[in-house]
PDB file of C-alpha atoms and ligand atoms in Angstrom:
ATOM      1  CA  MET P  27      51.622 -28.875-157.442  1.00 55.00           C
ATOM      2  CA  GLN P  28      53.635 -30.256-160.347  1.00 61.00           C
ATOM      3  CA  ALA P  29      51.783 -32.304-162.922  1.00 68.00           C
ATOM      4  CA  HIS P  30      52.261 -36.025-163.024  1.00 86.00           C
ATOM      5  CA  TYR P  31      53.720 -37.199-166.289  1.00 92.00           C
ATOM      6  CA  SER P  32      54.190 -40.548-167.884  1.00 93.00           C
ATOM      7  CA  VAL P  33      56.789 -41.356-170.508  1.00 96.00           C
ATOM      8  CA  LEU P  34      57.603 -44.267-172.764  1.00 97.00           C
ATOM      9  CA  VAL P  35      61.308 -45.148-173.008  1.00 98.00           C
ATOM     10  CA  ILE P  36      62.659 -47.525-175.664  1.00 98.00           C
ATOM     11  CA  ASP P  37      66.060 -49.120-176.171  1.00 98.00           C
ATOM     12  CA  SER P  38      67.433 -52.426-177.448  1.00 98.00           C
ATOM     13  CA  GLY P  39      68.075 -53.476-173.855  1.00 98.00           C
ATOM     14  CA  ILE P  40      68.906 -51.913-170.522  1.00 97.00           C
ATOM     15  CA  GLY P  41      71.117 -49.159-172.014  1.00 98.00           C
ATOM     16  CA  GLY P  42      68.371 -46.554-171.789  1.00 98.00           C
ATOM     17  CA  MET P  43      68.240 -47.129-168.037  1.00 98.00           C
ATOM     18  CA  SER P  44      71.187 -44.700-167.851  1.00 97.00           C
ATOM     19  CA  ILE P  45      68.675 -42.063-168.945  1.00 98.00           C
ATOM     20  CA  VAL P  46      66.003 -43.328-166.550  1.00 98.00           C
ATOM     21  CA  LYS P  47      68.565 -42.961-163.738  1.00 97.00           C
ATOM     22  CA  ALA P  48      69.083 -39.318-164.727  1.00 97.00           C
ATOM     23  CA  ILE P  49      65.307 -38.777-164.846  1.00 97.00           C
ATOM     24  CA  ARG P  50      65.055 -40.161-161.318  1.00 95.00           C
ATOM     25  CA  GLU P  51      67.838 -37.843-160.168  1.00 95.00           C
ATOM     26  CA  LEU P  52      65.803 -34.858-161.334  1.00 93.00           C
ATOM     27  CA  ASP P  53      63.240 -35.981-158.800  1.00 78.00           C
ATOM     28  CA  ARG P  54      60.030 -35.251-160.639  1.00 79.00           C
ATOM     29  CA  ASP P  55      56.760 -37.103-160.622  1.00 85.00           C
ATOM     30  CA  ILE P  56      57.309 -39.089-163.802  1.00 93.00           C
ATOM     31  CA  SER P  57      56.280 -42.677-164.314  1.00 94.00           C
ATOM     32  CA  VAL P  58      58.215 -44.665-166.858  1.00 96.00           C
ATOM     33  CA  THR P  59      57.048 -47.430-169.137  1.00 97.00           C
ATOM     34  CA  TYR P  60      60.225 -48.978-170.504  1.00 98.00           C
ATOM     35  CA  ILE P  61      60.506 -51.276-173.507  1.00 98.00           C
ATOM     36  CA  SER P  62      63.693 -53.319-173.543  1.00 98.00           C
ATOM     37  CA  ASP P  63      63.746 -54.736-177.060  1.00 98.00           C
ATOM     38  CA  ASP P  64      66.015 -57.688-176.262  1.00 96.00           C
ATOM     39  CA  ASP P  65      64.485 -59.732-179.036  1.00 97.00           C
ATOM     40  CA  PHE P  66      66.153 -57.395-181.548  1.00 97.00           C
ATOM     41  CA  PHE P  67      69.343 -56.764-179.524  1.00 97.00           C
ATOM     42  CA  PRO P  68      71.805 -55.488-180.602  1.00 97.00           C
ATOM     43  CA  TYR P  69      70.585 -52.551-182.654  1.00 97.00           C
ATOM     44  CA  GLY P  70      74.206 -51.640-183.418  1.00 94.00           C
ATOM     45  CA  GLY P  71      74.635 -53.806-186.495  1.00 90.00           C
ATOM     46  CA  MET P  72      71.053 -53.685-187.770  1.00 94.00           C
ATOM     47  CA  SER P  73      70.178 -52.177-191.173  1.00 94.00           C
ATOM     48  CA  GLU P  74      68.639 -48.721-191.085  1.00 94.00           C
ATOM     49  CA  HIS P  75      65.482 -49.878-192.827  1.00 97.00           C
ATOM     50  CA  LYS P  76      64.890 -52.743-190.391  1.00 97.00           C
ATOM     51  CA  LEU P  77      65.542 -50.576-187.345  1.00 97.00           C
ATOM     52  CA  ILE P  78      63.197 -47.804-188.481  1.00 98.00           C
ATOM     53  CA  ASN P  79      60.446 -50.354-189.103  1.00 98.00           C
ATOM     54  CA  ARG P  80      61.017 -52.010-185.751  1.00 98.00           C
ATOM     55  CA  LEU P  81      60.822 -48.748-183.815  1.00 98.00           C
ATOM     56  CA  HIS P  82      57.762 -47.641-185.737  1.00 98.00           C
ATOM     57  CA  SER P  83      56.024 -50.870-184.862  1.00 98.00           C
ATOM     58  CA  LEU P  84      57.026 -50.753-181.156  1.00 98.00           C
ATOM     59  CA  VAL P  85      55.823 -47.163-180.770  1.00 98.00           C
ATOM     60  CA  ASP P  86      52.623 -47.917-182.660  1.00 97.00           C
ATOM     61  CA  GLN P  87      51.874 -50.942-180.481  1.00 97.00           C
ATOM     62  CA  ALA P  88      52.572 -49.027-177.271  1.00 96.00           C
ATOM     63  CA  LEU P  89      50.423 -46.055-178.271  1.00 95.00           C
ATOM     64  CA  GLN P  90      47.487 -48.336-178.921  1.00 94.00           C
ATOM     65  CA  ASN P  91      47.552 -49.265-175.252  1.00 90.00           C
ATOM     66  CA  PHE P  92      48.319 -46.005-173.494  1.00 89.00           C
ATOM     67  CA  THR P  93      49.097 -42.384-174.189  1.00 91.00           C
ATOM     68  CA  PRO P  94      52.365 -41.250-172.660  1.00 94.00           C
ATOM     69  CA  ASP P  95      53.200 -37.547-172.577  1.00 94.00           C
ATOM     70  CA  ALA P  96      56.431 -38.152-174.493  1.00 96.00           C
ATOM     71  CA  VAL P  97      58.543 -40.941-175.962  1.00 98.00           C
ATOM     72  CA  ILE P  98      62.278 -41.192-175.368  1.00 98.00           C
ATOM     73  CA  ILE P  99      64.268 -43.109-177.927  1.00 98.00           C
ATOM     74  CA  ALA P 100      66.966 -43.911-175.368  1.00 98.00           C
ATOM     75  CA  CYS P 101      69.398 -45.267-177.914  1.00 98.00           C
ATOM     76  CA  ASN P 102      71.936 -43.400-180.025  1.00 97.00           C
ATOM     77  CA  THR P 103      71.888 -46.031-182.763  1.00 96.00           C
ATOM     78  CA  ALA P 104      68.133 -45.673-183.156  1.00 97.00           C
ATOM     79  CA  SER P 105      67.922 -41.915-182.630  1.00 96.00           C
ATOM     80  CA  THR P 106      70.516 -41.083-185.275  1.00 94.00           C
ATOM     81  CA  ILE P 107      68.418 -42.752-187.958  1.00 94.00           C
ATOM     82  CA  ALA P 108      64.810 -43.027-186.842  1.00 96.00           C
ATOM     83  CA  LEU P 109      63.861 -39.824-185.043  1.00 96.00           C
ATOM     84  CA  THR P 110      62.895 -37.878-188.142  1.00 96.00           C
ATOM     85  CA  HIS P 111      60.673 -40.717-189.328  1.00 97.00           C
ATOM     86  CA  LEU P 112      59.040 -41.176-185.905  1.00 98.00           C
ATOM     87  CA  ARG P 113      58.357 -37.474-185.466  1.00 98.00           C
ATOM     88  CA  LYS P 114      56.657 -37.388-188.867  1.00 98.00           C
ATOM     89  CA  SER P 115      54.633 -40.526-188.143  1.00 98.00           C
ATOM     90  CA  PHE P 116      53.276 -39.840-184.646  1.00 97.00           C
ATOM     91  CA  SER P 117      51.943 -36.636-183.133  1.00 95.00           C
ATOM     92  CA  ILE P 118      53.437 -37.258-179.674  1.00 95.00           C
ATOM     93  CA  PRO P 119      56.679 -35.453-178.668  1.00 96.00           C
ATOM     94  CA  PHE P 120      59.881 -37.508-179.099  1.00 98.00           C
ATOM     95  CA  VAL P 121      63.133 -36.981-177.260  1.00 98.00           C
ATOM     96  CA  GLY P 122      66.231 -38.648-178.660  1.00 98.00           C
ATOM     97  CA  VAL P 123      69.805 -39.152-177.604  1.00 97.00           C
ATOM     98  CA  VAL P 124      72.772 -38.485-179.848  1.00 95.00           C
ATOM     99  CA  PRO P 125      76.485 -38.480-179.014  1.00 96.00           C
ATOM    100  CA  PRO P 126      77.349 -35.194-177.235  1.00 96.00           C
ATOM    101  CA  ILE P 127      79.980 -34.069-179.762  1.00 97.00           C
ATOM    102  CA  LYS P 128      79.000 -30.428-179.201  1.00 97.00           C
ATOM    103  CA  THR P 129      79.674 -30.621-175.452  1.00 97.00           C
ATOM    104  CA  ALA P 130      82.933 -32.462-176.106  1.00 98.00           C
ATOM    105  CA  SER P 131      84.044 -29.677-178.429  1.00 98.00           C
ATOM    106  CA  GLU P 132      83.140 -27.090-175.793  1.00 98.00           C
ATOM    107  CA  VAL P 133      85.297 -28.733-173.124  1.00 97.00           C
ATOM    108  CA  SER P 134      88.215 -30.231-175.074  1.00 97.00           C
ATOM    109  CA  GLN P 135      91.458 -28.349-174.605  1.00 97.00           C
ATOM    110  CA  SER P 136      93.526 -30.551-176.903  1.00 96.00           C
ATOM    111  CA  ARG P 137      90.927 -30.551-179.737  1.00 96.00           C
ATOM    112  CA  VAL P 138      91.240 -34.331-179.962  1.00 96.00           C
ATOM    113  CA  ILE P 139      87.971 -36.074-179.085  1.00 96.00           C
ATOM    114  CA  GLY P 140      87.103 -39.753-178.914  1.00 97.00           C
ATOM    115  CA  LEU P 141      83.731 -41.193-179.896  1.00 98.00           C
ATOM    116  CA  LEU P 142      82.956 -44.633-178.512  1.00 98.00           C
ATOM    117  CA  ALA P 143      79.673 -45.981-179.894  1.00 98.00           C
ATOM    118  CA  THR P 144      78.131 -48.910-181.737  1.00 96.00           C
ATOM    119  CA  GLU P 145      79.419 -49.817-185.177  1.00 94.00           C
ATOM    120  CA  GLY P 146      76.209 -48.436-186.649  1.00 93.00           C
ATOM    121  CA  THR P 147      76.406 -45.077-184.909  1.00 95.00           C
ATOM    122  CA  VAL P 148      80.058 -44.262-185.710  1.00 96.00           C
ATOM    123  CA  ARG P 149      79.498 -44.538-189.456  1.00 93.00           C
ATOM    124  CA  ARG P 150      76.269 -42.524-189.674  1.00 93.00           C
ATOM    125  CA  ASN P 151      76.050 -39.329-191.729  1.00 94.00           C
ATOM    126  CA  TYR P 152      74.409 -37.869-188.657  1.00 94.00           C
ATOM    127  CA  ILE P 153      77.798 -38.022-186.914  1.00 96.00           C
ATOM    128  CA  ASP P 154      79.574 -36.372-189.884  1.00 97.00           C
ATOM    129  CA  ASN P 155      77.071 -33.540-189.614  1.00 97.00           C
ATOM    130  CA  LEU P 156      77.494 -33.191-185.836  1.00 97.00           C
ATOM    131  CA  ILE P 157      81.269 -32.958-186.282  1.00 98.00           C
ATOM    132  CA  ASN P 158      81.008 -30.466-189.160  1.00 98.00           C
ATOM    133  CA  ASP P 159      78.541 -28.310-187.256  1.00 98.00           C
ATOM    134  CA  PHE P 160      79.986 -28.391-183.747  1.00 98.00           C
ATOM    135  CA  ALA P 161      83.571 -29.640-183.799  1.00 98.00           C
ATOM    136  CA  PRO P 162      85.011 -28.685-187.199  1.00 98.00           C
ATOM    137  CA  ASP P 163      88.421 -27.900-185.723  1.00 97.00           C
ATOM    138  CA  CYS P 164      88.652 -31.125-183.714  1.00 97.00           C
ATOM    139  CA  ARG P 165      90.163 -34.431-184.647  1.00 96.00           C
ATOM    140  CA  VAL P 166      87.482 -36.974-183.780  1.00 96.00           C
ATOM    141  CA  ILE P 167      88.664 -40.554-183.303  1.00 96.00           C
ATOM    142  CA  ARG P 168      85.655 -42.805-183.937  1.00 97.00           C
ATOM    143  CA  VAL P 169      85.670 -46.246-182.393  1.00 97.00           C
ATOM    144  CA  GLY P 170      82.799 -48.629-183.041  1.00 97.00           C
ATOM    145  CA  SER P 171      82.322 -51.524-180.645  1.00 96.00           C
ATOM    146  CA  ARG P 172      80.525 -54.799-181.193  1.00 93.00           C
ATOM    147  CA  HIS P 173      80.762 -56.201-177.658  1.00 94.00           C
ATOM    148  CA  LEU P 174      80.420 -53.410-175.119  1.00 97.00           C
ATOM    149  CA  ALA P 175      76.624 -53.257-175.066  1.00 98.00           C
ATOM    150  CA  ALA P 176      76.489 -56.992-174.319  1.00 97.00           C
ATOM    151  CA  GLU P 177      78.996 -56.507-171.504  1.00 98.00           C
ATOM    152  CA  ALA P 178      76.706 -53.857-169.995  1.00 98.00           C
ATOM    153  CA  GLU P 179      73.791 -56.305-170.228  1.00 97.00           C
ATOM    154  CA  ASN P 180      75.900 -58.887-168.387  1.00 96.00           C
ATOM    155  CA  LYS P 181      76.950 -56.454-165.714  1.00 97.00           C
ATOM    156  CA  VAL P 182      73.449 -55.366-164.702  1.00 97.00           C
ATOM    157  CA  ARG P 183      72.466 -59.043-164.425  1.00 95.00           C
ATOM    158  CA  GLY P 184      75.332 -59.630-162.016  1.00 94.00           C
ATOM    159  CA  ARG P 185      77.199 -61.855-164.466  1.00 94.00           C
ATOM    160  CA  GLY P 186      80.440 -59.893-164.350  1.00 93.00           C
ATOM    161  CA  VAL P 187      82.253 -58.118-167.125  1.00 97.00           C
ATOM    162  CA  ASP P 188      84.884 -59.651-169.404  1.00 97.00           C
ATOM    163  CA  ARG P 189      87.756 -57.201-169.072  1.00 97.00           C
ATOM    164  CA  ASN P 190      89.308 -58.529-172.295  1.00 97.00           C
ATOM    165  CA  ASN P 191      86.322 -57.167-174.189  1.00 97.00           C
ATOM    166  CA  ILE P 192      86.685 -53.789-172.490  1.00 98.00           C
ATOM    167  CA  ARG P 193      90.391 -53.622-173.386  1.00 97.00           C
ATOM    168  CA  ALA P 194      89.693 -54.780-176.950  1.00 96.00           C
ATOM    169  CA  ALA P 195      87.031 -52.090-177.372  1.00 97.00           C
ATOM    170  CA  LEU P 196      89.471 -49.382-176.260  1.00 96.00           C
ATOM    171  CA  GLU P 197      92.454 -50.695-178.232  1.00 94.00           C
ATOM    172  CA  PRO P 198      91.641 -48.791-181.480  1.00 94.00           C
ATOM    173  CA  PHE P 199      92.172 -45.492-179.673  1.00 93.00           C
ATOM    174  CA  ALA P 200      95.806 -46.456-179.061  1.00 87.00           C
ATOM    175  CA  THR P 201      96.390 -47.500-182.657  1.00 84.00           C
ATOM    176  CA  GLN P 202      95.106 -44.116-183.818  1.00 82.00           C
ATOM    177  CA  ASP P 203      97.523 -42.155-181.611  1.00 77.00           C
ATOM    178  CA  CYS P 204      95.292 -41.035-178.815  1.00 78.00           C
ATOM    179  CA  SER P 205      98.059 -39.318-176.827  1.00 83.00           C
ATOM    180  CA  LYS P 206      96.340 -35.925-176.940  1.00 90.00           C
ATOM    181  CA  LEU P 207      92.828 -37.215-176.361  1.00 95.00           C
ATOM    182  CA  ASP P 208      91.162 -35.456-173.421  1.00 95.00           C
ATOM    183  CA  VAL P 209      87.451 -36.323-173.839  1.00 97.00           C
ATOM    184  CA  ILE P 210      85.688 -39.525-174.842  1.00 98.00           C
ATOM    185  CA  VAL P 211      82.039 -39.286-175.796  1.00 98.00           C
ATOM    186  CA  LEU P 212      79.937 -42.251-174.680  1.00 98.00           C
ATOM    187  CA  GLY P 213      77.811 -42.577-177.804  1.00 98.00           C
ATOM    188  CA  CYS P 214      75.749 -45.557-176.673  1.00 98.00           C
ATOM    189  CA  THR P 215      73.398 -45.543-173.703  1.00 98.00           C
ATOM    190  CA  HIS P 216      74.713 -48.929-172.580  1.00 98.00           C
ATOM    191  CA  TYR P 217      78.235 -47.624-171.986  1.00 98.00           C
ATOM    192  CA  PRO P 218      77.660 -45.428-168.900  1.00 98.00           C
ATOM    193  CA  HIS P 219      76.841 -48.697-167.088  1.00 98.00           C
ATOM    194  CA  LEU P 220      80.490 -49.633-167.764  1.00 98.00           C
ATOM    195  CA  HIS P 221      81.953 -46.305-166.739  1.00 97.00           C
ATOM    196  CA  ASP P 222      84.114 -47.765-163.943  1.00 97.00           C
ATOM    197  CA  GLU P 223      85.521 -50.535-166.121  1.00 98.00           C
ATOM    198  CA  LEU P 224      86.244 -48.177-169.045  1.00 98.00           C
ATOM    199  CA  LYS P 225      87.971 -45.724-166.751  1.00 97.00           C
ATOM    200  CA  GLU P 226      90.082 -48.428-165.161  1.00 97.00           C
ATOM    201  CA  GLU P 227      91.152 -49.978-168.455  1.00 96.00           C
ATOM    202  CA  PHE P 228      91.898 -46.801-170.389  1.00 94.00           C
ATOM    203  CA  THR P 229      95.540 -45.788-170.476  1.00 82.00           C
ATOM    204  CA  SER P 230      95.130 -42.106-169.664  1.00 89.00           C
ATOM    205  CA  ASP P 231      92.971 -39.779-167.694  1.00 92.00           C
ATOM    206  CA  VAL P 232      90.176 -38.442-169.902  1.00 96.00           C
ATOM    207  CA  LEU P 233      86.724 -36.975-169.341  1.00 97.00           C
ATOM    208  CA  TRP P 234      84.022 -39.556-170.147  1.00 98.00           C
ATOM    209  CA  LEU P 235      80.985 -37.672-171.434  1.00 98.00           C
ATOM    210  CA  ASP P 236      77.582 -39.213-170.779  1.00 96.00           C
ATOM    211  CA  PRO P 237      74.573 -37.383-172.300  1.00 94.00           C
ATOM    212  CA  ALA P 238      72.029 -38.873-169.858  1.00 97.00           C
ATOM    213  CA  LEU P 239      71.499 -35.806-167.698  1.00 96.00           C
ATOM    214  CA  PRO P 240      71.083 -33.334-170.597  1.00 96.00           C
ATOM    215  CA  VAL P 241      68.600 -35.768-172.194  1.00 97.00           C
ATOM    216  CA  ALA P 242      66.614 -35.968-168.949  1.00 97.00           C
ATOM    217  CA  GLN P 243      66.638 -32.167-168.714  1.00 96.00           C
ATOM    218  CA  GLN P 244      65.469 -31.922-172.305  1.00 96.00           C
ATOM    219  CA  LEU P 245      62.629 -34.307-171.443  1.00 97.00           C
ATOM    220  CA  LEU P 246      61.487 -32.031-168.623  1.00 95.00           C
ATOM    221  CA  HIS P 247      61.605 -29.062-170.950  1.00 95.00           C
ATOM    222  CA  VAL P 248      59.492 -30.934-173.511  1.00 95.00           C
ATOM    223  CA  LEU P 249      57.013 -32.096-170.865  1.00 93.00           C
ATOM    224  CA  ASP P 250      56.631 -28.618-169.425  1.00 90.00           C
ATOM    225  CA  THR P 251      56.290 -26.825-172.750  1.00 89.00           C
ATOM    226  CA  LYS P 252      54.913 -29.192-175.361  1.00 74.00           C
ATOM    227  CA  THR P 253      52.407 -31.371-173.609  1.00 69.00           C
ATOM    228  CA  ASP P 254      48.814 -30.733-172.780  1.00 64.00           C
ATOM    229  CA  ARG P 255      48.878 -30.308-169.004  1.00 57.00           C
ATOM    230  CA  ALA P 256      45.130 -30.826-168.777  1.00 52.00           C
ATOM    231  CA  ALA P 257      45.565 -34.283-170.238  1.00 51.00           C
ATOM    232  CA  ASN P 258      48.015 -35.502-167.665  1.00 52.00           C
ATOM    233  CA  THR P 259      46.132 -35.028-164.447  1.00 51.00           C
ATOM    234  CA  SER P 260      44.602 -38.429-163.800  1.00 45.00           C
ATOM    235  CA  THR P 261      44.499 -40.869-166.688  1.00 54.00           C
ATOM    236  CA  GLN P 262      48.181 -41.675-166.964  1.00 59.00           C
ATOM    237  CA  PRO P 263      49.606 -44.859-165.458  1.00 63.00           C
ATOM    238  CA  LYS P 264      51.345 -44.310-162.148  1.00 69.00           C
ATOM    239  CA  ALA P 265      53.160 -47.622-162.254  1.00 82.00           C
ATOM    240  CA  ASN P 266      56.716 -47.966-163.464  1.00 93.00           C
ATOM    241  CA  ILE P 267      56.893 -50.995-165.674  1.00 96.00           C
ATOM    242  CA  VAL P 268      59.538 -52.699-167.794  1.00 97.00           C
ATOM    243  CA  TYR P 269      58.551 -54.777-170.811  1.00 97.00           C
ATOM    244  CA  PHE P 270      61.109 -57.190-172.222  1.00 97.00           C
ATOM    245  CA  THR P 271      60.440 -58.376-175.772  1.00 97.00           C
ATOM    246  CA  LYS P 272      62.351 -61.587-175.071  1.00 95.00           C
ATOM    247  CA  LYS P 273      61.569 -63.914-172.192  1.00 91.00           C
ATOM    248  CA  GLN P 274      64.089 -63.418-169.392  1.00 85.00           C
ATOM    249  CA  PRO P 275      65.423 -66.814-168.339  1.00 83.00           C
ATOM    250  CA  ARG P 276      66.613 -65.566-164.931  1.00 88.00           C
ATOM    251  CA  GLN P 277      64.548 -62.484-164.251  1.00 87.00           C
ATOM    252  CA  GLU P 278      65.575 -62.487-160.604  1.00 90.00           C
ATOM    253  CA  ASP P 279      69.133 -61.590-161.683  1.00 94.00           C
ATOM    254  CA  ILE P 280      68.050 -58.220-163.016  1.00 95.00           C
ATOM    255  CA  SER P 281      65.442 -57.422-160.356  1.00 94.00           C
ATOM    256  CA  PRO P 282      67.769 -55.558-157.934  1.00 95.00           C
ATOM    257  CA  PHE P 283      68.936 -53.274-160.745  1.00 96.00           C
ATOM    258  CA  LEU P 284      65.348 -52.557-161.838  1.00 96.00           C
ATOM    259  CA  ASN P 285      64.095 -52.074-158.279  1.00 95.00           C
ATOM    260  CA  ASP P 286      66.804 -49.467-157.658  1.00 95.00           C
ATOM    261  CA  LEU P 287      65.427 -47.513-160.610  1.00 96.00           C
ATOM    262  CA  GLY P 288      61.898 -47.621-159.221  1.00 94.00           C
ATOM    263  CA  PHE P 289      60.441 -50.360-161.422  1.00 94.00           C
ATOM    264  CA  SER P 290      57.848 -52.375-159.579  1.00 84.00           C
ATOM    265  CA  THR P 291      56.546 -54.497-162.435  1.00 90.00           C
ATOM    266  CA  VAL P 292      58.204 -56.549-165.160  1.00 92.00           C
ATOM    267  CA  ALA P 293      56.279 -58.069-168.051  1.00 94.00           C
ATOM    268  CA  HIS P 294      56.788 -59.690-171.412  1.00 94.00           C
ATOM    269  CA  LEU P 295      55.815 -57.819-174.550  1.00 94.00           C
ATOM    270  CA  SER P 296      55.073 -59.883-177.583  1.00 93.00           C
ATOM    271  CA  ALA P 297      56.110 -57.559-180.404  1.00 88.00           C
TER     272      ALA P 297
HETATM  273  N1  LIG S 861      71.917 -48.577-176.393  1.00 92.90           N
HETATM  274  C1  LIG S 861      72.001 -48.434-177.799  1.00 92.90           C
HETATM  275  C2  LIG S 861      72.703 -47.160-178.222  1.00 92.90           C
HETATM  276  O1  LIG S 861      72.653 -46.180-177.497  1.00 92.90           O
HETATM  277  C3  LIG S 861      72.261 -49.625-178.682  1.00 92.90           C
HETATM  278  C4  LIG S 861      73.100 -50.765-178.265  1.00 92.90           C
HETATM  279  C5  LIG S 861      72.878 -51.915-179.256  1.00 92.90           C
HETATM  280  O2  LIG S 861      71.809 -52.504-179.203  1.00 92.90           O
HETATM  281  O3  LIG S 861      73.748 -52.160-180.104  1.00 92.90           O
HETATM  282  O4  LIG S 861      73.252 -47.072-179.279  1.00 92.90           O
END
């Protein structure tokens, strides 16, 4: 029998649910405690110092209440700056998500790759290093968006998506001569929720790369190799729960989306 695991997943909102969906698809006995840090949304424009402190405090608060087998920082913006700090500060295994530039380089025929991410992520040194290490012969067109994550939040609450914001987010690719582009990396966990809209509004046929499945597979690897199996037999929570750090005015709007992902309980986290 496979061990039951419990994980803590953190993002600025519902973006990290794209990773939860991939975890569910792997069909393992994993319960998820999810922190949606709406009170600090969006992370995209936040200073590095403030974001590191915020994540440290969220993880610290969560670990005082339960002991998950691993923590997923289900946010590119946060992972690219805070993972090193978090791994040094807490003894629990962390799994992060960073834009899959390496995979894009492996599959791109034209050697022109797009990176669509938050404004914070596209300018990080972490991205320079990923490109230097894994795609040195590629031209990488970086596009930072201020509005897409909010559009994803609207969509999952059934509020519809403003197509003007989708088109505006994609526009910089055209101004940077994207004619040879064959892959666009989704460098924010919110964006896979907008996959259909992005595909419909983009001018050409490209591969949209979502790192959710590889991250979920990495989680399983970490759980199976780095955790203490004896510790996860009975004491871990079996419930799947979402904590919002901001009160949800119309929680019923998001319930169908959360129910589909196996979340039975929603609560407010004062953090
Ligand atoms: N979902 C996050 C990411 O992957 C951040 C979105 C935001 O809060 O700006 O980057």
